[in-house]
Amino acid sequence: MKNLKKLILLFIPQLFFTSCLSTYRYNYDNPQNEPLISNKKIAISVSQDGYYGDDVYKGSGLEVSNAIKEELNKYSHKTLILRKKQSLNDFSITELSEYDYIIIPQILHWEDRATAWSGKPDKIEIYIDIYNSQKKLLKSGSFYGESAKSTLLSNDPSVLIQKPIKIFFETVFSAE
């Protein structure tokens, strides 16, 4: 019984600390080496909702756009989410001319698992393109996030988007 208590006391802190560890992979392509300029007018489209198998995660596309907007507010207060736009082709030439940057996010993978009891991690993969008003690709990148496999809490994939979005926009707005 005494050994069981020791084992439990050793296991619980390890479980707690591993529950906080999500892993990320990043892939950025910067066709234009110069950083984006702050305080410009930015339009953000809304990705189609993410899915895994037959499960569609309603509102996940808007959730990604909201997370992008929240991060972009650090760089510009002229940021707008355009809910009816999903790709660059949805913008007219007149609409494009209204913005300095157009951000097109796309959810490539959105997997919500009951991690706490299944041990299967939540997973996301997001791709982001940034264009200027002449449809020229300025920056692009993707990130993949995976929650910890052993955790006491079950979250959803949305908790995996804040950190990589922050890192992505720090990268594109800073000189490299």
Short mmCIF file of C-alpha atoms in Angstrom, two decimals:
data_model
loop_
_atom_site.label_atom_id
_atom_site.label_comp_id
_atom_site.label_asym_id
_atom_site.label_seq_id
_atom_site.Cartn_x
_atom_site.Cartn_y
_atom_site.Cartn_z
CA MET A 1 0.00 0.00 0.00
CA LYS A 2 2.86 2.33 0.84
CA ASN A 3 4.48 1.63 -2.55
CA LEU A 4 1.17 2.32 -4.28
CA LYS A 5 0.97 5.75 -2.61
CA LYS A 6 4.51 6.53 -3.73
CA LEU A 7 3.69 5.43 -7.26
CA ILE A 8 0.58 7.59 -7.33
CA LEU A 9 2.48 10.57 -5.92
CA LEU A 10 5.10 10.15 -8.64
CA PHE A 11 2.59 9.59 -11.43
CA ILE A 12 0.18 12.50 -10.77
CA PRO A 13 2.74 15.33 -11.15
CA GLN A 14 4.08 13.70 -14.31
CA LEU A 15 0.56 13.43 -15.71
CA PHE A 16 -0.09 17.06 -14.80
CA PHE A 17 3.05 18.33 -16.51
CA THR A 18 2.64 16.21 -19.62
CA SER A 19 -0.96 17.41 -19.95
CA CYS A 20 0.34 20.90 -20.63
CA LEU A 21 2.64 19.87 -23.46
CA SER A 22 1.30 20.25 -26.94
CA THR A 23 3.57 19.76 -29.91
CA TYR A 24 3.72 21.91 -33.03
CA ARG A 25 5.35 21.76 -36.44
CA TYR A 26 5.72 24.88 -38.56
CA ASN A 27 6.36 25.39 -42.24
CA TYR A 28 6.65 28.99 -43.49
CA ASP A 29 7.25 30.19 -47.00
CA ASN A 30 8.01 33.88 -47.45
CA PRO A 31 8.05 34.62 -51.18
CA GLN A 32 8.66 38.27 -50.31
CA ASN A 33 11.44 38.59 -47.76
CA GLU A 34 10.37 41.97 -46.48
CA PRO A 35 8.11 41.92 -43.40
CA LEU A 36 4.52 43.03 -43.49
CA ILE A 37 3.92 46.63 -42.43
CA SER A 38 1.89 47.41 -39.31
CA ASN A 39 -1.23 49.60 -39.27
CA LYS A 40 -2.44 48.53 -42.69
CA LYS A 41 -6.01 47.61 -43.59
CA ILE A 42 -6.41 43.81 -43.41
CA ALA A 43 -9.23 41.54 -44.56
CA ILE A 44 -9.51 38.02 -43.16
CA SER A 45 -11.58 35.42 -44.95
CA VAL A 46 -13.28 32.56 -43.14
CA SER A 47 -12.19 29.01 -43.85
CA GLN A 48 -14.67 26.23 -44.41
CA ASP A 49 -15.29 24.48 -41.10
CA GLY A 50 -12.85 21.75 -40.19
CA TYR A 51 -13.85 18.14 -40.23
CA TYR A 52 -12.58 14.72 -39.32
CA GLY A 53 -14.21 11.79 -41.03
CA ASP A 54 -17.93 12.51 -41.09
CA ASP A 55 -17.77 14.98 -38.19
CA VAL A 56 -17.94 18.64 -39.23
CA TYR A 57 -16.93 21.07 -36.47
CA LYS A 58 -19.40 23.91 -36.97
CA GLY A 59 -17.91 27.33 -36.33
CA SER A 60 -14.28 26.17 -36.44
CA GLY A 61 -13.57 28.26 -39.57
CA LEU A 62 -14.82 31.41 -37.87
CA GLU A 63 -12.94 30.43 -34.71
CA VAL A 64 -9.66 30.36 -36.65
CA SER A 65 -10.44 33.74 -38.25
CA ASN A 66 -11.26 35.22 -34.84
CA ALA A 67 -7.95 33.95 -33.43
CA ILE A 68 -6.13 35.51 -36.39
CA LYS A 69 -7.96 38.82 -35.90
CA GLU A 70 -7.17 38.82 -32.19
CA GLU A 71 -3.46 38.39 -32.95
CA LEU A 72 -3.52 40.94 -35.78
CA ASN A 73 -4.98 43.56 -33.44
CA LYS A 74 -1.43 43.84 -32.06
CA TYR A 75 -0.27 45.02 -35.49
CA SER A 76 -3.27 46.88 -36.91
CA HIS A 77 -6.60 48.16 -35.66
CA LYS A 78 -7.92 48.13 -39.22
CA THR A 79 -8.66 44.41 -39.33
CA LEU A 80 -11.94 42.99 -40.53
CA ILE A 81 -13.30 39.43 -40.83
CA LEU A 82 -15.31 38.93 -44.01
CA ARG A 83 -17.63 36.02 -43.27
CA LYS A 84 -18.82 35.47 -46.84
CA LYS A 85 -15.32 35.19 -48.27
CA GLN A 86 -13.54 31.83 -48.26
CA SER A 87 -10.93 32.28 -50.97
CA LEU A 88 -9.20 35.01 -52.92
CA ASN A 89 -11.56 34.32 -55.85
CA ASP A 90 -14.50 35.48 -53.71
CA PHE A 91 -13.14 39.06 -53.76
CA SER A 92 -13.95 41.46 -56.57
CA ILE A 93 -11.19 43.76 -57.86
CA THR A 94 -12.95 46.67 -56.14
CA GLU A 95 -13.05 44.80 -52.81
CA LEU A 96 -9.39 43.83 -53.11
CA SER A 97 -8.39 47.46 -53.62
CA GLU A 98 -9.95 48.34 -50.24
CA TYR A 99 -7.34 46.31 -48.32
CA ASP A 100 -3.57 46.29 -48.04
CA TYR A 101 -3.45 42.63 -47.04
CA ILE A 102 -5.89 39.76 -47.56
CA ILE A 103 -5.48 36.76 -45.30
CA ILE A 104 -6.89 33.43 -46.44
CA PRO A 105 -6.80 30.72 -43.75
CA GLN A 106 -7.69 27.14 -44.54
CA ILE A 107 -8.33 24.31 -42.10
CA LEU A 108 -6.63 21.21 -43.44
CA HIS A 109 -7.26 18.99 -40.41
CA TRP A 110 -9.42 19.39 -37.28
CA GLU A 111 -9.65 16.34 -35.03
CA ASP A 112 -11.40 16.52 -31.68
CA ARG A 113 -10.77 13.51 -29.46
CA ALA A 114 -11.77 12.66 -25.89
CA THR A 115 -8.10 12.80 -24.94
CA ALA A 116 -8.59 12.51 -21.17
CA TRP A 117 -9.95 8.97 -21.35
CA SER A 118 -8.85 7.76 -24.80
CA GLY A 119 -5.23 8.91 -24.83
CA LYS A 120 -5.77 10.06 -28.44
CA PRO A 121 -4.66 13.68 -28.96
CA ASP A 122 -6.60 16.52 -30.56
CA LYS A 123 -5.00 17.56 -33.85
CA ILE A 124 -5.16 20.58 -36.12
CA GLU A 125 -3.48 21.70 -39.31
CA ILE A 126 -4.00 25.22 -40.59
CA TYR A 127 -2.66 26.83 -43.77
CA ILE A 128 -2.50 30.64 -44.15
CA ASP A 129 -1.85 32.71 -47.29
CA ILE A 130 -1.33 36.47 -47.20
CA TYR A 131 -1.85 38.46 -50.40
CA ASN A 132 -1.66 42.12 -51.30
CA SER A 133 -4.45 43.94 -53.12
CA GLN A 134 -2.99 42.92 -56.51
CA LYS A 135 -3.39 39.20 -55.62
CA LYS A 136 0.35 38.79 -55.17
CA LEU A 137 1.26 36.15 -52.59
CA LEU A 138 3.39 37.80 -49.90
CA LYS A 139 3.59 35.19 -47.16
CA SER A 140 2.28 31.72 -46.54
CA GLY A 141 2.68 29.03 -43.98
CA SER A 142 1.15 26.12 -42.22
CA PHE A 143 1.27 24.69 -38.78
CA TYR A 144 0.30 21.41 -37.26
CA GLY A 145 -0.62 21.09 -33.60
CA GLU A 146 -1.23 18.05 -31.47
CA SER A 147 -2.35 18.04 -27.85
CA ALA A 148 -0.69 15.94 -25.17
CA LYS A 149 -1.70 12.29 -25.19
CA SER A 150 -2.04 12.02 -21.44
CA THR A 151 -4.06 14.71 -19.77
CA LEU A 152 -6.63 15.11 -17.06
CA LEU A 153 -8.64 17.52 -19.20
CA SER A 154 -10.44 17.11 -22.47
CA ASN A 155 -10.27 20.24 -24.59
CA ASP A 156 -11.06 20.83 -28.20
CA PRO A 157 -8.67 21.60 -31.05
CA SER A 158 -9.26 25.36 -30.73
CA VAL A 159 -6.85 25.49 -27.77
CA LEU A 160 -4.10 24.50 -30.21
CA ILE A 161 -4.45 27.53 -32.51
CA GLN A 162 -3.40 30.48 -30.32
CA LYS A 163 0.32 29.75 -29.99
CA PRO A 164 1.11 28.93 -33.64
CA ILE A 165 -0.94 31.88 -34.91
CA LYS A 166 1.00 34.18 -32.57
CA ILE A 167 4.33 32.77 -33.80
CA PHE A 168 3.26 32.96 -37.46
CA PHE A 169 2.35 36.65 -37.28
CA GLU A 170 5.39 37.54 -35.20
CA THR A 171 7.40 36.02 -38.05
CA VAL A 172 5.65 37.81 -40.90
CA PHE A 173 5.69 41.22 -39.20
CA SER A 174 9.34 41.12 -38.13
CA ALA A 175 12.48 41.45 -40.20
CA GLU A 176 14.17 38.11 -40.72
#
